[in-house]
Short mmCIF file of N, CA and C in Angstrom, two decimals:
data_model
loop_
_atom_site.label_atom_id
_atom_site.label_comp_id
_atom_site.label_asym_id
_atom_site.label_seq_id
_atom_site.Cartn_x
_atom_site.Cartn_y
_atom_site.Cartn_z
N UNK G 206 -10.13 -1.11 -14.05
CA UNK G 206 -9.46 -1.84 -13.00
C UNK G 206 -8.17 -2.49 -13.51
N UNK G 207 -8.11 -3.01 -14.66
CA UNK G 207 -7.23 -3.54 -15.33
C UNK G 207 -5.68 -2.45 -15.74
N UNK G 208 -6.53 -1.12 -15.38
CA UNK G 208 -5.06 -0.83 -15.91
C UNK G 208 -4.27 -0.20 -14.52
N UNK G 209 -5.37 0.03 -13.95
CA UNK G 209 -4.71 0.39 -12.05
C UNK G 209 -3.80 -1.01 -11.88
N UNK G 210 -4.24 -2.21 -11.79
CA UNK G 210 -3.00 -3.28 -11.91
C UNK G 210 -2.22 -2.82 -12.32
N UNK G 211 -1.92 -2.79 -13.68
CA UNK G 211 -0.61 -2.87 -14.90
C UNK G 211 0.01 -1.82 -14.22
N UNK G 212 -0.75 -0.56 -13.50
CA UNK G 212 -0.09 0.65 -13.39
C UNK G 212 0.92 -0.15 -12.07
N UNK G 213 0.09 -0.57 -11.30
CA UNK G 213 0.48 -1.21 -9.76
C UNK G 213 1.86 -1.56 -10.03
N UNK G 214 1.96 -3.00 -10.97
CA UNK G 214 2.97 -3.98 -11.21
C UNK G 214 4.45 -3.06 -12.10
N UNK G 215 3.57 -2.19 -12.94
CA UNK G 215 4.66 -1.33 -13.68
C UNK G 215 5.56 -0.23 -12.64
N UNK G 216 4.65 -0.09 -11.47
CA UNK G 216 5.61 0.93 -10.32
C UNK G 216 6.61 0.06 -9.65
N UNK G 217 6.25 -0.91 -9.63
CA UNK G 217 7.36 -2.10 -8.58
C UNK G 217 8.27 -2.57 -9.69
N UNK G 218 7.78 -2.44 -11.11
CA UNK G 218 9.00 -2.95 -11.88
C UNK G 218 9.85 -1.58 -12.07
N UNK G 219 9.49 -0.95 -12.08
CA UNK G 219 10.22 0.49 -12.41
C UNK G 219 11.07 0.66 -11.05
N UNK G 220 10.67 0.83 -10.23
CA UNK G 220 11.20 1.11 -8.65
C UNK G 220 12.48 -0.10 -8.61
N UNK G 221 12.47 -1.48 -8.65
CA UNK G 221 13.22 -2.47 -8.76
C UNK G 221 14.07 -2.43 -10.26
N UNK G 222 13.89 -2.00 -10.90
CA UNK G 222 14.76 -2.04 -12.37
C UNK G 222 16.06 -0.68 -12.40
N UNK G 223 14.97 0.71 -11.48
CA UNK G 223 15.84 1.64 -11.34
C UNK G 223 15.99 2.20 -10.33
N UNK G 224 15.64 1.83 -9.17
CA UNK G 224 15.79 2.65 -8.28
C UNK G 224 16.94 1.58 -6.92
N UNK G 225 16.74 0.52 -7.09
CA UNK G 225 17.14 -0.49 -6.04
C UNK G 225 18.73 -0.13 -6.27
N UNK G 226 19.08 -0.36 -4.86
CA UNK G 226 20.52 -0.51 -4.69
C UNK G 226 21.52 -1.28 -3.38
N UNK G 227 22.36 -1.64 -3.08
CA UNK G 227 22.49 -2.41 -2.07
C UNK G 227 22.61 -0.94 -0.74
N UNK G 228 22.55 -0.30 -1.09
CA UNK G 228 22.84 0.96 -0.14
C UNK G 228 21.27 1.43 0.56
N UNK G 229 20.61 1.70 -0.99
CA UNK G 229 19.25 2.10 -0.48
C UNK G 229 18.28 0.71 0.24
N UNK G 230 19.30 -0.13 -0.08
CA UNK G 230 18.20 -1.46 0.07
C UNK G 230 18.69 -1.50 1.71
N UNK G 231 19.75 -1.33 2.70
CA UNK G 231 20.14 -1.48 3.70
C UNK G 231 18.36 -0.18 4.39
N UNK G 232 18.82 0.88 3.41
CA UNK G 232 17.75 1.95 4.34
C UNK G 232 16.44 1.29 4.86
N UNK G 233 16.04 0.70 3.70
CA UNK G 233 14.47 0.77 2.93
C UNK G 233 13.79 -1.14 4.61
N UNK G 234 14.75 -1.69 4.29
CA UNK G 234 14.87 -2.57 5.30
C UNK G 234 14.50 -2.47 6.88
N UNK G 235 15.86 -1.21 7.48
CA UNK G 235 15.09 -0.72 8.36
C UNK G 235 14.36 -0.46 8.49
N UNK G 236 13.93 0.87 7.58
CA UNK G 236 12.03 1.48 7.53
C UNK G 236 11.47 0.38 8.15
N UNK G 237 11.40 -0.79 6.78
CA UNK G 237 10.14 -1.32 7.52
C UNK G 237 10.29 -2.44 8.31
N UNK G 238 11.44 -2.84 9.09
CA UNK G 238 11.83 -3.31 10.55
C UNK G 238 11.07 -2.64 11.40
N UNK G 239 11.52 -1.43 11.22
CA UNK G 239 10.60 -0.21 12.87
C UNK G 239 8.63 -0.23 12.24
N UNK G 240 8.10 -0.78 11.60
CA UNK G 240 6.94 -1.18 11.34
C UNK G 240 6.18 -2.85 11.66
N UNK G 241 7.44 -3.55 11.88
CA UNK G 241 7.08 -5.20 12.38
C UNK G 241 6.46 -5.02 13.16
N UNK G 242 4.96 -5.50 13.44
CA UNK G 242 4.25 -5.96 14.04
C UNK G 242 3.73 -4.53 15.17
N UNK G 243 3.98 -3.77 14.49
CA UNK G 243 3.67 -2.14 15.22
C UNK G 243 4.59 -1.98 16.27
N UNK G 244 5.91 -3.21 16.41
CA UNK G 244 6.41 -2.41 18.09
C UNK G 244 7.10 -1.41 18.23
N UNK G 245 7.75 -0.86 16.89
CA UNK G 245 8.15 0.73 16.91
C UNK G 245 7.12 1.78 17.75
N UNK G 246 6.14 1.64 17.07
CA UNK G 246 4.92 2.60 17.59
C UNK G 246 4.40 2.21 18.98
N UNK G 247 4.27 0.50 19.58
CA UNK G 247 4.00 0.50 21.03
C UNK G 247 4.99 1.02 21.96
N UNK G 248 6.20 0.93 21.32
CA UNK G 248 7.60 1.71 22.15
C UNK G 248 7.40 3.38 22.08
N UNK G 249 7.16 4.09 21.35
CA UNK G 249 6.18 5.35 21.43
C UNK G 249 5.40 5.53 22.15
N UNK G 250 4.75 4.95 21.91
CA UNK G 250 3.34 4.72 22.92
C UNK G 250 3.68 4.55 24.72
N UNK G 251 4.53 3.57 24.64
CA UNK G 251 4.92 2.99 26.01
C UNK G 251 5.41 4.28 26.74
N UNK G 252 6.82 5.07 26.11
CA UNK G 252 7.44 6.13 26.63
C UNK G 252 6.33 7.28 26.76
N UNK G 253 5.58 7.81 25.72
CA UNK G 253 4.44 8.47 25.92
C UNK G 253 3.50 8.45 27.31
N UNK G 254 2.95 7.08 27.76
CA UNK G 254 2.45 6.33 28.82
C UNK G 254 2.71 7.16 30.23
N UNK G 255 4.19 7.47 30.05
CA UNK G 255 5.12 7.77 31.36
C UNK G 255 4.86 9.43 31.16
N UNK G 256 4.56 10.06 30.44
CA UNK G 256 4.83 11.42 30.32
C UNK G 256 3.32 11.89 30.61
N UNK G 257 2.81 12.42 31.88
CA UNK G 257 1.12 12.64 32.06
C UNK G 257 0.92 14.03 31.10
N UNK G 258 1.17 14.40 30.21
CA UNK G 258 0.67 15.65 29.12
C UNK G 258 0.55 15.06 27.87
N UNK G 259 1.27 13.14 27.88
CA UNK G 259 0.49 13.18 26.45
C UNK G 259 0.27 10.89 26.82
N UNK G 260 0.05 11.10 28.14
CA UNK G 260 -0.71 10.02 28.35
C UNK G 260 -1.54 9.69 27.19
N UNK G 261 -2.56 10.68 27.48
CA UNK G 261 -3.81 10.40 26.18
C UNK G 261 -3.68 10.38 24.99
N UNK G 262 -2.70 11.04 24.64
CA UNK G 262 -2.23 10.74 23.12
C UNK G 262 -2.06 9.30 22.89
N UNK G 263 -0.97 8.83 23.80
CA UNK G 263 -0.51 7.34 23.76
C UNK G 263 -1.82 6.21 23.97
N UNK G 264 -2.79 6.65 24.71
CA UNK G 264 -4.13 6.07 24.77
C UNK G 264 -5.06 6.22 23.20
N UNK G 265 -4.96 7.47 22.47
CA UNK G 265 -5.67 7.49 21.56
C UNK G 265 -5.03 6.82 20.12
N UNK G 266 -3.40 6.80 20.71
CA UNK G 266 -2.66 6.08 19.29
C UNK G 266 -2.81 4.42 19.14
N UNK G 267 -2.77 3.99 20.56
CA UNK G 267 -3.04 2.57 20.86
C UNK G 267 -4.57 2.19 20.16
N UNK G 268 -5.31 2.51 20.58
CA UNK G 268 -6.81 2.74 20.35
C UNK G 268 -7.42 2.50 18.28
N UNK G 269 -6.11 3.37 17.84
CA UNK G 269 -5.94 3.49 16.31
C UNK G 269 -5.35 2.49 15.88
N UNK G 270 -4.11 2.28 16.65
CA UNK G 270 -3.54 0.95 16.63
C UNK G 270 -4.38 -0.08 16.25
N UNK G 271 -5.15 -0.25 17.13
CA UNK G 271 -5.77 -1.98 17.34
C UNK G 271 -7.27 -1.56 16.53
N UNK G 272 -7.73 -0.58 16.18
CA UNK G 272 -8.63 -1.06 15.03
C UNK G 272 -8.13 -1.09 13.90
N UNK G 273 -7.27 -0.60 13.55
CA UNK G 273 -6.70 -0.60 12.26
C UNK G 273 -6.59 -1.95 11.94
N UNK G 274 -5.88 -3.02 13.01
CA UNK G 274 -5.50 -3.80 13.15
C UNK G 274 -6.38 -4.60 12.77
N UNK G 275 -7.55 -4.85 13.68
CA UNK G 275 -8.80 -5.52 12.95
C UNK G 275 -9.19 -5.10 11.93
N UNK G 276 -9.71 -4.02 11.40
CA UNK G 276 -10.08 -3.36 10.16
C UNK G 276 -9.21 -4.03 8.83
N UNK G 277 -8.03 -4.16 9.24
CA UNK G 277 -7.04 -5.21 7.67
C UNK G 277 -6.77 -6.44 8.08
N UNK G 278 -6.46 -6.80 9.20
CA UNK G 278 -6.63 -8.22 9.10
C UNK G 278 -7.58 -9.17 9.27
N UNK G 279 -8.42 -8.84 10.36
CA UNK G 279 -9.67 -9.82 10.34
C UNK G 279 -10.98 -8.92 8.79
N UNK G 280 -10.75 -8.02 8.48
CA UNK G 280 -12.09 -7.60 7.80
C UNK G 280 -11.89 -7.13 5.90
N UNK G 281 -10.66 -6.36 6.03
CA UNK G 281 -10.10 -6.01 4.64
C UNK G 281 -9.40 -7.29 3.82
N UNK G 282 -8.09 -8.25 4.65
CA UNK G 282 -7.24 -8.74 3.87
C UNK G 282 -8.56 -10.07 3.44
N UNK G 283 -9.21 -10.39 4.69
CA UNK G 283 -9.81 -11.55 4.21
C UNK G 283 -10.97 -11.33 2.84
N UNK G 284 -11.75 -10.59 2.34
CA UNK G 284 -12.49 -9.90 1.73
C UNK G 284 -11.63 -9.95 0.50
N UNK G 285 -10.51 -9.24 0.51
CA UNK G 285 -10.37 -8.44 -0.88
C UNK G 285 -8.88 -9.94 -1.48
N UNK G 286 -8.52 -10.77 -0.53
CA UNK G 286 -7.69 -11.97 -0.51
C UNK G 286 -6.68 -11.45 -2.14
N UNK G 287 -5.92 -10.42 -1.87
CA UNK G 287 -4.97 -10.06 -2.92
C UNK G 287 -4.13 -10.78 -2.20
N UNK G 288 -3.28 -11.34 -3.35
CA UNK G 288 -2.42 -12.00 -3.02
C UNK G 288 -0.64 -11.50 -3.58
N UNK G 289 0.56 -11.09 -2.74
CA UNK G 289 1.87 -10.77 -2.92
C UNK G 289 1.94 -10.34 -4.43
N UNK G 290 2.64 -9.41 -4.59
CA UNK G 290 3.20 -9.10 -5.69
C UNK G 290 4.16 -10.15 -6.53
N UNK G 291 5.11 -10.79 -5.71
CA UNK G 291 5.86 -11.76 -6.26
C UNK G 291 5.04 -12.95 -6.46
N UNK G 292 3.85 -13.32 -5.71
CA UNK G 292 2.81 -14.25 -6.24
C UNK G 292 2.71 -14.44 -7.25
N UNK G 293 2.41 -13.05 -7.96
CA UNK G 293 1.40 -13.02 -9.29
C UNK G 293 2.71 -12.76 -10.39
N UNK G 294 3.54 -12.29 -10.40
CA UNK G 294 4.46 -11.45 -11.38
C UNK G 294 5.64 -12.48 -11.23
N UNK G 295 5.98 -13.27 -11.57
CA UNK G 295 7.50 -13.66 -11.46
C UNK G 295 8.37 -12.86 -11.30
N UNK G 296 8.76 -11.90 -11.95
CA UNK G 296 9.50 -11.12 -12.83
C UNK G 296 9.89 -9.79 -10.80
N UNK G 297 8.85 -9.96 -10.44
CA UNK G 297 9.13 -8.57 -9.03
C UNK G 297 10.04 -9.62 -8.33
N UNK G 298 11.05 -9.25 -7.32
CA UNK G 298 11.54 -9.91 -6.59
C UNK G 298 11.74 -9.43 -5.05
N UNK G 299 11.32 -10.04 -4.37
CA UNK G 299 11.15 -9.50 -3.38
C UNK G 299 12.21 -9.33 -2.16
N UNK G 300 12.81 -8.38 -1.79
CA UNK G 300 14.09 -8.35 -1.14
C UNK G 300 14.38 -8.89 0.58
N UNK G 301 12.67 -8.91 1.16
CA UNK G 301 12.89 -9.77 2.45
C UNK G 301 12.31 -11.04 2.30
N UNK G 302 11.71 -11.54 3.54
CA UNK G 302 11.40 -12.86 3.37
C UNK G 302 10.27 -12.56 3.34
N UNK G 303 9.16 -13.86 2.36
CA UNK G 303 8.23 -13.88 1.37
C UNK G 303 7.09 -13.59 3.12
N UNK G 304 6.12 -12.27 3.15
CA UNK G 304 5.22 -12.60 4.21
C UNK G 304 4.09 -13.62 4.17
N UNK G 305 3.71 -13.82 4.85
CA UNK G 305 2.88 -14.90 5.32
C UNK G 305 1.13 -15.00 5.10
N UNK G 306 0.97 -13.65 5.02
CA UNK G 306 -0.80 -13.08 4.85
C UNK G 306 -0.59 -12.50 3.78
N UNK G 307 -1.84 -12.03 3.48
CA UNK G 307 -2.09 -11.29 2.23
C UNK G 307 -1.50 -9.87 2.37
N UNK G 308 -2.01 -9.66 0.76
CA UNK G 308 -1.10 -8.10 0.38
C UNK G 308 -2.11 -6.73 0.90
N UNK G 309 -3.40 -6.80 0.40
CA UNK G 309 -4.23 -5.65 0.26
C UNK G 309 -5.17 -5.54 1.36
N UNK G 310 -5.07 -4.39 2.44
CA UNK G 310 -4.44 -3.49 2.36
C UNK G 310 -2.62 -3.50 3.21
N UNK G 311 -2.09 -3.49 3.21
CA UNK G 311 -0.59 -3.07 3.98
C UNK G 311 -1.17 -2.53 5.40
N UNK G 312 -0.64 -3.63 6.46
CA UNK G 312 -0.62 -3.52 7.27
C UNK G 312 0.22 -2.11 8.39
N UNK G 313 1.75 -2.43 7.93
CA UNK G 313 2.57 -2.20 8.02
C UNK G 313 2.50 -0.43 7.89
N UNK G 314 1.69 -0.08 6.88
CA UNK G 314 1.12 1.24 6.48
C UNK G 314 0.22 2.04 7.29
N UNK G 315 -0.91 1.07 7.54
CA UNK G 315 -2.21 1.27 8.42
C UNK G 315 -1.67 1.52 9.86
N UNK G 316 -0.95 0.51 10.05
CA UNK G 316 -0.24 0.89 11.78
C UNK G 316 0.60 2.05 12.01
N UNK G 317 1.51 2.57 10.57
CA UNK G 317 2.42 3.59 10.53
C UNK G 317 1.03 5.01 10.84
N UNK G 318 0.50 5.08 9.86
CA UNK G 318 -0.07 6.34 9.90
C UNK G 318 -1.54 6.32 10.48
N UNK G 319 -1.71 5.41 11.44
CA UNK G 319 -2.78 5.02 12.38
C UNK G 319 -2.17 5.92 13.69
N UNK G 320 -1.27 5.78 14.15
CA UNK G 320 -0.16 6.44 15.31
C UNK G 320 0.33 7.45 14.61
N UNK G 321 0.69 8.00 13.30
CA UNK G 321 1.63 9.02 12.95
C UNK G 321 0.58 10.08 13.14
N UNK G 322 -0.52 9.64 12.65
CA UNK G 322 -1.75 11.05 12.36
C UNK G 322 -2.47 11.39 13.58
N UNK G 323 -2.35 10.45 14.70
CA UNK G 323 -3.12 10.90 15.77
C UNK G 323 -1.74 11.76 16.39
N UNK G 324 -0.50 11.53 16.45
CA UNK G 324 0.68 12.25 17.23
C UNK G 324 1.00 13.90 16.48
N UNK G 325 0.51 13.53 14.58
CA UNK G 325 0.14 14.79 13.84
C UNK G 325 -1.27 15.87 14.78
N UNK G 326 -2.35 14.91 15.07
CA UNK G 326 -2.95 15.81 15.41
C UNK G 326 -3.04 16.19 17.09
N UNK G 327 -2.00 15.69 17.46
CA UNK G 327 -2.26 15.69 19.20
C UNK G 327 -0.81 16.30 20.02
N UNK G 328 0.32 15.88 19.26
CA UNK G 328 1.82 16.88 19.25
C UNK G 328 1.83 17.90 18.76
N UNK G 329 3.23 18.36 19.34
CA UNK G 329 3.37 19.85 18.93
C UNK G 329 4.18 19.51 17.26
N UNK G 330 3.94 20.32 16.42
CA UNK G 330 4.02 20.47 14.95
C UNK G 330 5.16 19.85 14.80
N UNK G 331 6.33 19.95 15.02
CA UNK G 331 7.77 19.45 14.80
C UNK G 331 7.36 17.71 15.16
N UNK G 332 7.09 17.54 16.04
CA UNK G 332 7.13 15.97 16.39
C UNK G 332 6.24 15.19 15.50
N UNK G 333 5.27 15.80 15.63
CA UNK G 333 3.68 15.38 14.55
C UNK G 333 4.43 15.06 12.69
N UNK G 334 5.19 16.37 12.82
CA UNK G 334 5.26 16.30 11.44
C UNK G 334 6.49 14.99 11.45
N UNK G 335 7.23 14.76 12.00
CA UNK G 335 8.35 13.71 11.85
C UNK G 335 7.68 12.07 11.67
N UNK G 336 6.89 12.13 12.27
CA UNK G 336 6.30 10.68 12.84
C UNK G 336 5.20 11.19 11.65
N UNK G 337 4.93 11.40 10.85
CA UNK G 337 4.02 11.80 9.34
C UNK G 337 5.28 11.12 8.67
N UNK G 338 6.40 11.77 8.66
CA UNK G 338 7.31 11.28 7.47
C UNK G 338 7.85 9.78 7.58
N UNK G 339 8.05 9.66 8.70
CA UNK G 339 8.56 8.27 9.29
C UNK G 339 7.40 7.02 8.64
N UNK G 340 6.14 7.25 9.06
CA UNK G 340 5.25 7.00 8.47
C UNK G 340 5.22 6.56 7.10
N UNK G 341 5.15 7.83 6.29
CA UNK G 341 5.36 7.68 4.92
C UNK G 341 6.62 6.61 4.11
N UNK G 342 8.02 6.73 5.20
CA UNK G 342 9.07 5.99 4.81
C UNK G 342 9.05 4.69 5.16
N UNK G 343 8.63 3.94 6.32
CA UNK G 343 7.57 2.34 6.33
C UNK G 343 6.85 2.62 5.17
N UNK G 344 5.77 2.85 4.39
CA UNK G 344 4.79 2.94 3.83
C UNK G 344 5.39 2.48 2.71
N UNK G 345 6.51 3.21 1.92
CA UNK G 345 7.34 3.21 0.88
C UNK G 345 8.27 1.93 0.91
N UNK G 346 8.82 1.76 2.03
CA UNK G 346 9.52 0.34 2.23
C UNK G 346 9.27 -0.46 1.38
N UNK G 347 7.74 -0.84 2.17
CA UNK G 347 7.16 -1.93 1.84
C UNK G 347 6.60 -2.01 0.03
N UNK G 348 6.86 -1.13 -1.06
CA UNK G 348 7.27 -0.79 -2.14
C UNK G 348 8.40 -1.15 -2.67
N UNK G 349 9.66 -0.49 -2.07
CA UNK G 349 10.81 -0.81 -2.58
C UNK G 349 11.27 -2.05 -2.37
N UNK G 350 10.20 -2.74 -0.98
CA UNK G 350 10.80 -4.01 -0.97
C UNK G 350 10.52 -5.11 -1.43
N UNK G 351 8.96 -4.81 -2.20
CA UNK G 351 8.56 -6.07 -3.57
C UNK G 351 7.58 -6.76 -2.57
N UNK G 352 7.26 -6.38 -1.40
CA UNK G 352 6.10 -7.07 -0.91
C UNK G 352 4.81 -6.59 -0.63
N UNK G 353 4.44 -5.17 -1.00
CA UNK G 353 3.24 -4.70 -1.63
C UNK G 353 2.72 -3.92 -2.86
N UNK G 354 1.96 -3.51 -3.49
CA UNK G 354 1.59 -3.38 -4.60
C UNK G 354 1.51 -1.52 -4.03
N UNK G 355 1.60 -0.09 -4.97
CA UNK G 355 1.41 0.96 -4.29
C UNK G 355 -0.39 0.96 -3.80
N UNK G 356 -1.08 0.60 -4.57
CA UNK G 356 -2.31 0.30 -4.06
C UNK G 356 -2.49 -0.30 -2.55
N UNK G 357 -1.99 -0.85 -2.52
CA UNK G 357 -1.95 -1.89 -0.94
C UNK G 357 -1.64 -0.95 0.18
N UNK G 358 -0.53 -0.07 -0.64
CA UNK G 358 0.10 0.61 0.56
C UNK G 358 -0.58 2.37 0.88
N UNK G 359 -1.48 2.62 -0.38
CA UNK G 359 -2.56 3.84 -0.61
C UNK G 359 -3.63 2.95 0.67
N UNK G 360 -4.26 2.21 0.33
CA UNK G 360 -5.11 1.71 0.88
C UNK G 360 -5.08 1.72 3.13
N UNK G 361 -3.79 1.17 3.02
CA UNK G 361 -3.33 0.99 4.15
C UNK G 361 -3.24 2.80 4.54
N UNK G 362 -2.99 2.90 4.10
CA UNK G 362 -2.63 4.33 4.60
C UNK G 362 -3.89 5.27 4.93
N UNK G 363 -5.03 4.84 4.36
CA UNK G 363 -6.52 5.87 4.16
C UNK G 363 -6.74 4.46 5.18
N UNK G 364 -7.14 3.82 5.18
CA UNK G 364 -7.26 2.61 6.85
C UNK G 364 -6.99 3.87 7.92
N UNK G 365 -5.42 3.55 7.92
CA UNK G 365 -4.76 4.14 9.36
C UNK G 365 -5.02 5.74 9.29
N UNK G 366 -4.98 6.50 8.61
CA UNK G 366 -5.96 7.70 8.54
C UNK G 366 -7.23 8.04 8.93
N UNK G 367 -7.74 7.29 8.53
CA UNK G 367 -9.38 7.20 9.09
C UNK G 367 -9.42 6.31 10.48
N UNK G 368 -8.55 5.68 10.93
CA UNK G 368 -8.85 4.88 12.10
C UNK G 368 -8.08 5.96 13.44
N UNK G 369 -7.17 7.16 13.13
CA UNK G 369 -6.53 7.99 13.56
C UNK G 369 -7.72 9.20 13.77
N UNK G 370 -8.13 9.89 12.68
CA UNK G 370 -9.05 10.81 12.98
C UNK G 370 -10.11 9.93 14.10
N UNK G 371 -11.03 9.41 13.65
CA UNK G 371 -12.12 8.43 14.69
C UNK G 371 -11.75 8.41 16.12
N UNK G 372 -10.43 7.83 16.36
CA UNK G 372 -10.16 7.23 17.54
C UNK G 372 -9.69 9.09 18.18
N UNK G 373 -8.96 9.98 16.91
CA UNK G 373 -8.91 11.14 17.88
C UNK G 373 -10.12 12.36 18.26
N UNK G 374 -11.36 12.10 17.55
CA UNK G 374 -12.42 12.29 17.82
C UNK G 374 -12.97 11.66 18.65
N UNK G 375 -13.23 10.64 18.95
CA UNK G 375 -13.85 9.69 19.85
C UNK G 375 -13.19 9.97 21.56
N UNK G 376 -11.55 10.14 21.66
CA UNK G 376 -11.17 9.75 23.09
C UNK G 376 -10.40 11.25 23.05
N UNK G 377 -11.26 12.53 23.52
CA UNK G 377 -10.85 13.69 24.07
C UNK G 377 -9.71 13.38 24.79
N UNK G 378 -8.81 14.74 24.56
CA UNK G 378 -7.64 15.09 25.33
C UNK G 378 -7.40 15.27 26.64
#
């Protein structure tokens, strides 16, 4: 366990020592802007709503949405109470403002590919696959931006994966 940390803290120092830039840092920002509080994905959802061939999609992404939602905040963050990368490390610095809840699992992640994987498995291939990558680039953000650990954001991601398959098993097309 001890060295999955070191590995954790050594990817955010590596990523911030060589990879940061004021250019990539403008990108990495947005990303995970269109991940605040999922309303990128309810604005998906919403326009979806209006279109009756993928109504149900937008019903089964919502659905993924809001357990995911419970699943890391009321059940994962309180449990596993990891606390910020810049918490623990002086040395990481974190490029937005310091969040407010805990780190493990990434929210921000869980909601991305909670909606990306049900639109993967319920769109036609081109769209599915975009909203996969979009996904992945929130996911990474929240990496480059010193406010989760890659663990946090692995974690978040097998959340919103598994809360995506379920909910698209559970609520037929």
């Amino acid at each position: 366990m001890e060295k999955l940390r070191q590995a954790d803290r050594d990817i955010l120092l590596w990523i911030q020592n060589n990879f940061r830039n004021r250019y990539a840092t403008v990108f990495w920002k947005i990303m995970t802007a269109l991940g605040n509080l999922g309303i990128f994905w309810f604005a998906v959802c919403a326009v979806m709503w209006f279109m009756p061939q993928y109504k149900r999609t937008a019903e089964t992404a919502l659905a993924s949405l809001a357990a995911s939602a419970v699943i890391i905040s009321l059940v994962l963050k309180p449990i596993f109470h990891r606390v910020r990368p810049y918490d623990t490390h002086e040395v990481l610095i974190p490029l937005i403002p310091h969040p407010k809840d805990l780190s493990f699992p990434s929210g921000h992640t869980a909601a991305s590919f909670s909606c990306a994987v049900v639109f993967m498995l319920r769109l036609p291939a081109p769209a599915g696959i975009l909203f996969l990558v979009l996904a992945a680039l929130i996911a990474f953000s929240r990496i480059y931006l010193g406010v989760h650990y890659p663990t946090d954001v692995a974690a978040g991601a097998g959340v919103g994966i598994l809360c995506a398959v379920c909910c698209a098993w559970l609520i037929p097309v």
